[in-house]
Amino acid sequence: MSWRTRTADDRTADPAGGKLARQATASLAGLLAERGLSRKDLADRMGVSPGRVSQILSGGENLTLKSLAAVADSLGARVEISFSEPSGTPATPSPSPAAPLPVTTGAPHRDS
């Protein structure tokens, strides 16, 4: 399904996913421009057709982690994924980790 698919009431389906796909493709397009590479160059490096690269860069496709990793690998780059609070949203404190349990080694202690 395309990220631009419209629902019956004319809302864009999955706007968060669409925004993320557009951010990823914009970042990729910027990297290509920075390196002076064309879509055909990327296609050659990936071993795919230029049409496939156009699909990836259109932002209208549900990009998989595998496809992003393949692009990054072909460019000698890396994909970074992180989760964070949206701008302006106070961070919710995370629960503190449980204290580690003491570990004892050796023979058990016997009371006489």
C-alpha positions as CSV (number, residue, x, y, z in Angstrom):
1,M,0.0,0.0,0.0
2,S,1.3,3.5,-0.8
3,W,1.8,5.9,2.0
4,R,-0.3,8.3,0.0
5,T,-3.4,6.0,-0.1
6,R,-6.5,8.0,0.8
7,T,-9.2,6.6,3.1
8,A,-12.9,6.7,2.3
9,D,-13.2,10.1,4.1
10,D,-10.3,11.5,2.1
11,R,-7.7,11.4,4.9
12,T,-4.2,10.3,4.2
13,A,-3.7,6.8,5.6
14,D,-0.9,6.4,8.2
15,P,0.4,9.9,8.3
16,A,3.2,9.1,10.7
17,G,4.5,6.4,8.5
18,G,4.3,8.6,5.5
19,K,6.2,11.4,7.3
20,L,8.9,8.9,8.3
21,A,9.2,7.6,4.7
22,R,9.5,11.1,3.4
23,Q,12.2,12.0,5.9
24,A,14.1,8.8,5.0
25,T,13.9,9.5,1.3
26,A,14.8,13.2,1.7
27,S,17.8,12.2,3.7
28,L,18.8,9.7,1.1
29,A,18.4,12.2,-1.7
30,G,20.5,14.6,0.2
31,L,23.2,12.0,0.6
32,L,23.2,11.2,-3.1
33,A,23.5,15.0,-4.0
34,E,26.3,15.4,-1.4
35,R,28.2,12.6,-3.0
36,G,27.4,13.7,-6.6
37,L,25.6,10.4,-7.4
38,S,22.6,10.0,-9.6
39,R,19.7,7.5,-9.3
40,K,21.4,5.4,-12.0
41,D,24.6,5.4,-10.0
42,L,22.7,4.1,-6.9
43,A,20.9,1.5,-9.0
44,D,24.2,0.3,-10.4
45,R,25.7,0.0,-6.9
46,M,22.6,-1.8,-5.6
47,G,22.3,-4.1,-8.6
48,V,18.7,-3.0,-9.2
49,S,16.9,-1.1,-12.0
50,P,16.8,2.7,-12.0
51,G,13.0,2.3,-11.7
52,R,13.4,0.5,-8.4
53,V,15.5,3.4,-7.1
54,S,12.9,5.8,-8.3
55,Q,10.3,3.8,-6.3
56,I,12.5,4.0,-3.2
57,L,13.1,7.7,-3.6
58,S,9.5,8.6,-4.3
59,G,8.6,8.3,-0.7
60,G,5.3,6.6,-1.8
61,E,6.5,3.1,-0.9
62,N,6.4,1.3,2.4
63,L,10.2,1.1,2.9
64,T,11.4,-1.9,4.7
65,L,14.5,-2.0,7.0
66,K,16.0,-4.4,4.5
67,S,15.6,-1.9,1.6
68,L,17.0,0.9,3.7
69,A,19.9,-1.3,4.8
70,A,20.6,-2.3,1.1
71,V,20.7,1.4,0.1
72,A,23.0,2.3,3.0
73,D,25.3,-0.7,2.3
74,S,25.6,0.3,-1.4
75,L,26.7,3.8,-0.3
76,G,29.0,2.8,2.5
77,A,26.7,4.6,4.9
78,R,24.6,3.4,7.9
79,V,21.0,3.8,8.9
80,E,20.3,5.1,12.3
81,I,16.9,4.5,14.0
82,S,16.0,6.0,17.3
83,F,12.9,6.7,19.3
84,S,12.5,10.0,21.1
85,E,9.9,12.3,22.4
86,P,8.3,14.7,19.9
87,S,9.6,18.2,20.1
88,G,7.9,20.1,22.9
89,T,6.7,17.0,24.7
90,P,8.0,16.5,28.2
91,A,9.8,13.2,28.6
92,T,8.1,10.6,30.8
93,P,10.5,9.3,33.4
94,S,11.3,5.7,32.8
95,P,11.2,3.3,35.7
96,S,14.5,2.9,37.4
97,P,16.1,-0.5,36.7
98,A,15.9,-3.1,39.5
99,A,19.0,-3.3,41.7
100,P,21.2,-6.1,40.8
101,L,21.0,-9.2,42.9
102,P,24.2,-10.0,44.9
103,V,26.2,-12.9,43.5
104,T,28.0,-15.2,45.9
105,T,30.7,-17.6,44.9
106,G,32.5,-20.3,46.7
107,A,31.2,-22.8,49.3
108,P,28.0,-21.9,51.2
109,H,28.4,-20.5,54.7
110,R,27.4,-22.9,57.5
111,D,26.4,-21.9,61.0
112,S,27.9,-24.1,63.7
